[in-house]
CSV table of C-alpha atoms in Angstrom, one decimal:
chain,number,residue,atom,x,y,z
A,1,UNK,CA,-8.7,95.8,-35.6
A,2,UNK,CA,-8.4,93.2,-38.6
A,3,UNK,CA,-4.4,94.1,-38.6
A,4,UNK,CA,-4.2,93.3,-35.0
A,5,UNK,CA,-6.3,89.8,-34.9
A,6,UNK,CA,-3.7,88.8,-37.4
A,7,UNK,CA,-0.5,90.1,-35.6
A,8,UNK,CA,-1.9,87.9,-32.9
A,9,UNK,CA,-2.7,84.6,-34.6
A,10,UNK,CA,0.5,84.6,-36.2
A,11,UNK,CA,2.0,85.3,-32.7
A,12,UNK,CA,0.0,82.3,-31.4
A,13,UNK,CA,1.7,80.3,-34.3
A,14,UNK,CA,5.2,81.1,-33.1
A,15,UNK,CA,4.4,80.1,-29.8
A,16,UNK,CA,3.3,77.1,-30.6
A,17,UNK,CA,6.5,76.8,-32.6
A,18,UNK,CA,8.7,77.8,-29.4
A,19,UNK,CA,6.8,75.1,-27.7
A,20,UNK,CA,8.0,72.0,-30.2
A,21,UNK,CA,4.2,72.3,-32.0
A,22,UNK,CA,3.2,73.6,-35.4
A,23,UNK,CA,-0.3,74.5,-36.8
A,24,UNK,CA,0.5,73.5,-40.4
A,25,UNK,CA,-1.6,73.3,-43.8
A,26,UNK,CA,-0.2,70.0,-45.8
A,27,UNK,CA,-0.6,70.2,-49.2
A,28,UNK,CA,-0.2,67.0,-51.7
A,29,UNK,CA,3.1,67.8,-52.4
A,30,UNK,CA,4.1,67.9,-48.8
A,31,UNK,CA,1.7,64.6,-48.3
A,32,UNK,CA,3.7,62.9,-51.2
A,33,UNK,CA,6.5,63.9,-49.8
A,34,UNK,CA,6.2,62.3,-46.6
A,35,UNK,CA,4.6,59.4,-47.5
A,36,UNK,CA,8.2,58.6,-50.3
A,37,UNK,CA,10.4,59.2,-47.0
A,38,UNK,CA,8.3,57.2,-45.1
A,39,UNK,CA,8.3,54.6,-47.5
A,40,UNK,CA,11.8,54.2,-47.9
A,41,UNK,CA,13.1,54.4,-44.4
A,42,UNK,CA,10.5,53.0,-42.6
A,43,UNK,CA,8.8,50.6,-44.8
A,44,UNK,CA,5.7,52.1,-43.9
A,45,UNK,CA,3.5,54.6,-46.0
A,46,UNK,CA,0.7,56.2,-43.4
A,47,UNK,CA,-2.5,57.6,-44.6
A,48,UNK,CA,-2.3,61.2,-44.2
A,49,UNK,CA,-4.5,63.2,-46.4
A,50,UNK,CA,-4.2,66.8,-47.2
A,51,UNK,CA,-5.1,68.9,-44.3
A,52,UNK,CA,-4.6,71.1,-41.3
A,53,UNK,CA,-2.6,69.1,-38.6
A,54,UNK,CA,-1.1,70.3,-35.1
A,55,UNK,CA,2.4,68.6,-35.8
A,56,UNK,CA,4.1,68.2,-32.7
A,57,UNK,CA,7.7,66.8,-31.4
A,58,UNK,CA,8.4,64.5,-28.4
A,59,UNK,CA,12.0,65.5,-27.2
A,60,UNK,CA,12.2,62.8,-25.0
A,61,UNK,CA,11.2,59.5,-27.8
A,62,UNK,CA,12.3,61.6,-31.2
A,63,UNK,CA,9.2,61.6,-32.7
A,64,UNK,CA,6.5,63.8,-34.4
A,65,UNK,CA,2.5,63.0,-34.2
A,66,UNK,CA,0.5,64.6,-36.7
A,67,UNK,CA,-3.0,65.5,-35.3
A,68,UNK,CA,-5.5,66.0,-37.9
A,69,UNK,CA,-7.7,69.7,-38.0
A,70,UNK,CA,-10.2,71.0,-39.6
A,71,UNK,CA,-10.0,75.1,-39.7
A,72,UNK,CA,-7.5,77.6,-40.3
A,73,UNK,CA,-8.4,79.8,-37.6
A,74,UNK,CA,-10.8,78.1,-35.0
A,75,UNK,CA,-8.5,75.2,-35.0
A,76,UNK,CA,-5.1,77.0,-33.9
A,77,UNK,CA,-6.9,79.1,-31.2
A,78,UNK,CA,-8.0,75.5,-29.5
A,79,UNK,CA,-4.3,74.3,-30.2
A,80,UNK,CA,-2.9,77.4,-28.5
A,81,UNK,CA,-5.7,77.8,-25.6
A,82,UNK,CA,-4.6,74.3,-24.8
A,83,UNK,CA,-0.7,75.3,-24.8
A,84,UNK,CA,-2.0,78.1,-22.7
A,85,UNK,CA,-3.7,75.4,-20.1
A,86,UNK,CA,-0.9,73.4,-20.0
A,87,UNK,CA,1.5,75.9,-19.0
A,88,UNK,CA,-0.9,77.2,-16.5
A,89,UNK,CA,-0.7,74.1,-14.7
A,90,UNK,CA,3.1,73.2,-15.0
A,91,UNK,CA,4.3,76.9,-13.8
A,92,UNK,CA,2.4,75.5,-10.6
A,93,UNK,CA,4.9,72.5,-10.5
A,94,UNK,CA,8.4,75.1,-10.8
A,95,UNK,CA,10.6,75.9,-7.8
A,96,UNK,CA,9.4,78.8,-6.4
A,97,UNK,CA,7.5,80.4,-4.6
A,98,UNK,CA,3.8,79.6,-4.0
A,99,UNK,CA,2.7,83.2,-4.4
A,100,UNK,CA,4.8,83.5,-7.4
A,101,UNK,CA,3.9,80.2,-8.5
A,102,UNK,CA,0.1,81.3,-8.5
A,103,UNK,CA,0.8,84.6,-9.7
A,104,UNK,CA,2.6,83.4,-13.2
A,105,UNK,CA,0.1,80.3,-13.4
A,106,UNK,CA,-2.7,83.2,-13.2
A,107,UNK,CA,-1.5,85.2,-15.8
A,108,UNK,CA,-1.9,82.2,-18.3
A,109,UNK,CA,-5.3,80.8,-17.2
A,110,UNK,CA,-6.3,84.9,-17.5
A,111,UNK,CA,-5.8,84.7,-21.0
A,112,UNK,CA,-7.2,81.5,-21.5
A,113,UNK,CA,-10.3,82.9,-20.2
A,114,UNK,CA,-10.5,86.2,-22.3
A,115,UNK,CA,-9.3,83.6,-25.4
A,116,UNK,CA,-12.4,81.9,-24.8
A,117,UNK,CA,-15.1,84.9,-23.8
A,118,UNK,CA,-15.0,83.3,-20.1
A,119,UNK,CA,-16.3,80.2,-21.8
A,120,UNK,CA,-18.8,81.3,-24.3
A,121,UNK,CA,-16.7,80.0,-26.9
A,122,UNK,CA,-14.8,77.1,-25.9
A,123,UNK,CA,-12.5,76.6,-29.1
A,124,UNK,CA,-10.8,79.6,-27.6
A,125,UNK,CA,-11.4,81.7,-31.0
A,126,UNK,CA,-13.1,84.8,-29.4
A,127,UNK,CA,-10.6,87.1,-31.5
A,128,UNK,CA,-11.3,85.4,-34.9
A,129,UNK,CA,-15.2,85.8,-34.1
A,130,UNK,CA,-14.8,89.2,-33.5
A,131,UNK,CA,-12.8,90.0,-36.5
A,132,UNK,CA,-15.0,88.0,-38.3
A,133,UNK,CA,-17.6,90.1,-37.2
A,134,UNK,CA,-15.6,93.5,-38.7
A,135,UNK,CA,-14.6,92.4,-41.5
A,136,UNK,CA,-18.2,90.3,-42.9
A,137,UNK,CA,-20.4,92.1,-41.1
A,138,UNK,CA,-19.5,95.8,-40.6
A,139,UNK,CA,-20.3,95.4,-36.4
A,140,UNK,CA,-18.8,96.7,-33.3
A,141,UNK,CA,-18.7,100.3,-34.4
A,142,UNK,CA,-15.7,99.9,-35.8
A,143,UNK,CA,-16.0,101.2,-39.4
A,144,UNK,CA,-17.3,104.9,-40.1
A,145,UNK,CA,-19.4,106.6,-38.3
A,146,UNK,CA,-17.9,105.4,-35.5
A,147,UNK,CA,-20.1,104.5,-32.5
A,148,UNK,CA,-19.2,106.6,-29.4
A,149,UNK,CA,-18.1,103.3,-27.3
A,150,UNK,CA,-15.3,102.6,-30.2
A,151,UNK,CA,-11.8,102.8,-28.2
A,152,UNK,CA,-9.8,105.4,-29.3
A,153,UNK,CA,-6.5,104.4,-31.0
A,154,UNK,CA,-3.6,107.0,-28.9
A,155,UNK,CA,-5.1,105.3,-25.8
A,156,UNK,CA,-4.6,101.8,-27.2
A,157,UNK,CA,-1.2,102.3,-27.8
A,158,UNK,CA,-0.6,103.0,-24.0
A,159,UNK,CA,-1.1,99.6,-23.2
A,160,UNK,CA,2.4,98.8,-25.4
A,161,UNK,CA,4.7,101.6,-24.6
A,162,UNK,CA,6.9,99.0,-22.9
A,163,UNK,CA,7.0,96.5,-26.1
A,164,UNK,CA,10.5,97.5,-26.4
A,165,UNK,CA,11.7,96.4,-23.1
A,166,UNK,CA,9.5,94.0,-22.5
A,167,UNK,CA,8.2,96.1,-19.3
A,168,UNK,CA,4.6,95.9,-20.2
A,169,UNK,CA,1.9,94.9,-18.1
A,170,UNK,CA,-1.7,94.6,-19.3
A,171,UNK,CA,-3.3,93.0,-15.9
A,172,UNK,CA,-6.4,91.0,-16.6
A,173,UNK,CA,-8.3,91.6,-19.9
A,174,UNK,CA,-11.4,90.3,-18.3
A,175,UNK,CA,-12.0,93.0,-16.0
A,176,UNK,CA,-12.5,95.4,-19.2
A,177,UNK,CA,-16.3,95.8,-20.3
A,178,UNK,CA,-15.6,97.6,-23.9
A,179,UNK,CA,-15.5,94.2,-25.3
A,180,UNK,CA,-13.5,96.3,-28.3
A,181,UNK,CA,-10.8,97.4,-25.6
A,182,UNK,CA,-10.8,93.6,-24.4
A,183,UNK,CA,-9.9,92.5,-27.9
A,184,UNK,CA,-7.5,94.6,-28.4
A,185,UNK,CA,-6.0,94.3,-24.9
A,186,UNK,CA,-6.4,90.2,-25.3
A,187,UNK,CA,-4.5,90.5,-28.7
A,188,UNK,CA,-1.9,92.6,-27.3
A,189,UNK,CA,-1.2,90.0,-24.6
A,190,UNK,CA,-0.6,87.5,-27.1
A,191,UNK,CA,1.6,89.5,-29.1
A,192,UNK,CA,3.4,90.8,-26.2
A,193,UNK,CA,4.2,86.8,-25.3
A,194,UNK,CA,5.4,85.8,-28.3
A,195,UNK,CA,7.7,88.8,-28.8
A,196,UNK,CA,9.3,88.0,-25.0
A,197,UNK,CA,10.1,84.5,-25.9
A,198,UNK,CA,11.5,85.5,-29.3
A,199,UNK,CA,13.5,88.2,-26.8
A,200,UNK,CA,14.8,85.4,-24.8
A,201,UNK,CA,15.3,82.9,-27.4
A,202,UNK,CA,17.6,85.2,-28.8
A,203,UNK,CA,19.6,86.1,-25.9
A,204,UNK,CA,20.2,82.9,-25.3
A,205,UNK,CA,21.5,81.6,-28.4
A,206,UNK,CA,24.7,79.8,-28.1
A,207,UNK,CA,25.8,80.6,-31.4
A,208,UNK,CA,24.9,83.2,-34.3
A,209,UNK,CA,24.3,80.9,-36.9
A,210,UNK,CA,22.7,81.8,-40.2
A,211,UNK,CA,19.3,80.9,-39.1
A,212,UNK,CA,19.6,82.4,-36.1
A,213,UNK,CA,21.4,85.7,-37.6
A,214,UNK,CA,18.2,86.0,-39.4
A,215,UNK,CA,16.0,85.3,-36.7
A,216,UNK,CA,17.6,88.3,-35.1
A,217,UNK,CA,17.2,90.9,-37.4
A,218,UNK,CA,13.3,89.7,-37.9
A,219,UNK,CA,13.4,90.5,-33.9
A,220,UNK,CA,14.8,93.9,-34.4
A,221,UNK,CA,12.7,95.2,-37.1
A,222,UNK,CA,10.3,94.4,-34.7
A,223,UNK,CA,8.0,96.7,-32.6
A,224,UNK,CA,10.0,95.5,-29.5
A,225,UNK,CA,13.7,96.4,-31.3
């Protein structure tokens, strides 16, 4: 359970990557070192203390906003249930059709909602307060004896039998009552999107640089290689 939580918040943190934002930790180091660069090509030295920051790049105007946070965990689970809202809304905006506009725009707000308990914890950090749970506080049934409700691993794993070719299809997480099978499922779903986009990303590179290159062997000694 703990191993999973964490496949799936660093999932969420490439997303957020894909998506021109990073959930980033600045040190002093870093701090100084943006502050000198600022200095000397701007003229202009901005206060930014040593902290968690949703860094994120405009495309359009060439420039990055740092967005001050507070937590390591809660923090990027609001970051990446907002993502999650926003693409909701735009896939209602593409050219298609409605029904498959709806469809894709459900899929999203779904997970937005099992993120976030249906709303019982609005930061979106559900997972984290379950693994918190696990790990501090021995709950859920998770740890021997196990309690007779505990899901059973083999039938875990046949919600991801189609990681490989990204053919998997986990419905709606909120339907599940086991709210152990609905963390795992809700993880899953967040793994499973992250390792699409990496999928795509790397079919559509134009050019097999060495960053790339690399990329794509992370991507094959992945669970969907």
């Amino acid at each position: 359970m703990i191993q999973t939580y964490y496949a799936a918040y660093f999932s969420a943190h490439a997303i957020l990557r894909f998506f021109g934002k990073s959930f980033t930790h600045l040190e002093i180091g870093h701090v100084q070192f943006l502050r000198g660069r600022c200095a000397s090509e701007v003229g202009y030295t901005p206060r930014l203390p040593s902290s968690y920051y949703l860094i994120e790049l405009a495309t359009d105007s060439r420039t990055l906003s740092f967005n001050q946070c507070n937590e390591s965990h809660k923090d990027l689970w609001k970051c990446f249930q907002a993502l999650l809202q926003s693409i909701s809304t735009e896939t209602l905006r593409l050219r298609a059709s409605e029904i498959r506009r709806q469809a894709v725009s459900k899929k999203f707000s779904d997970l937005v909602d099992a993120l976030s308990a249906r709303g019982r914890h609005p930061a979106g950090n559900w997972l984290s307060l379950m693994r918190n749970d696990v790990n501090y506080k021995s709950l859920h049934g998770v740890w021997f004896p196990f309690n007779k409700s505990t899901p059973v691993f083999d039938d875990l794993m046949k919600y991801v039998k189609g990681w490989r070719d990204c053919s998997t299809d986990f419905g709606d997480p909120n339907t599940i009552k086991n709210d152990r099978e609905r963390f795992f499922v809700t993880a899953f779903i967040v793994i499973d999107l992250g390792l699409s986009i990496a999928q795509d990303y790397r079919d559509i590179a134009a050019k097999a640089g060495r960053r790339s290159s690399e990329f794509i062997r992370l991507i094959n000694l992945s669970a969907a290689a």
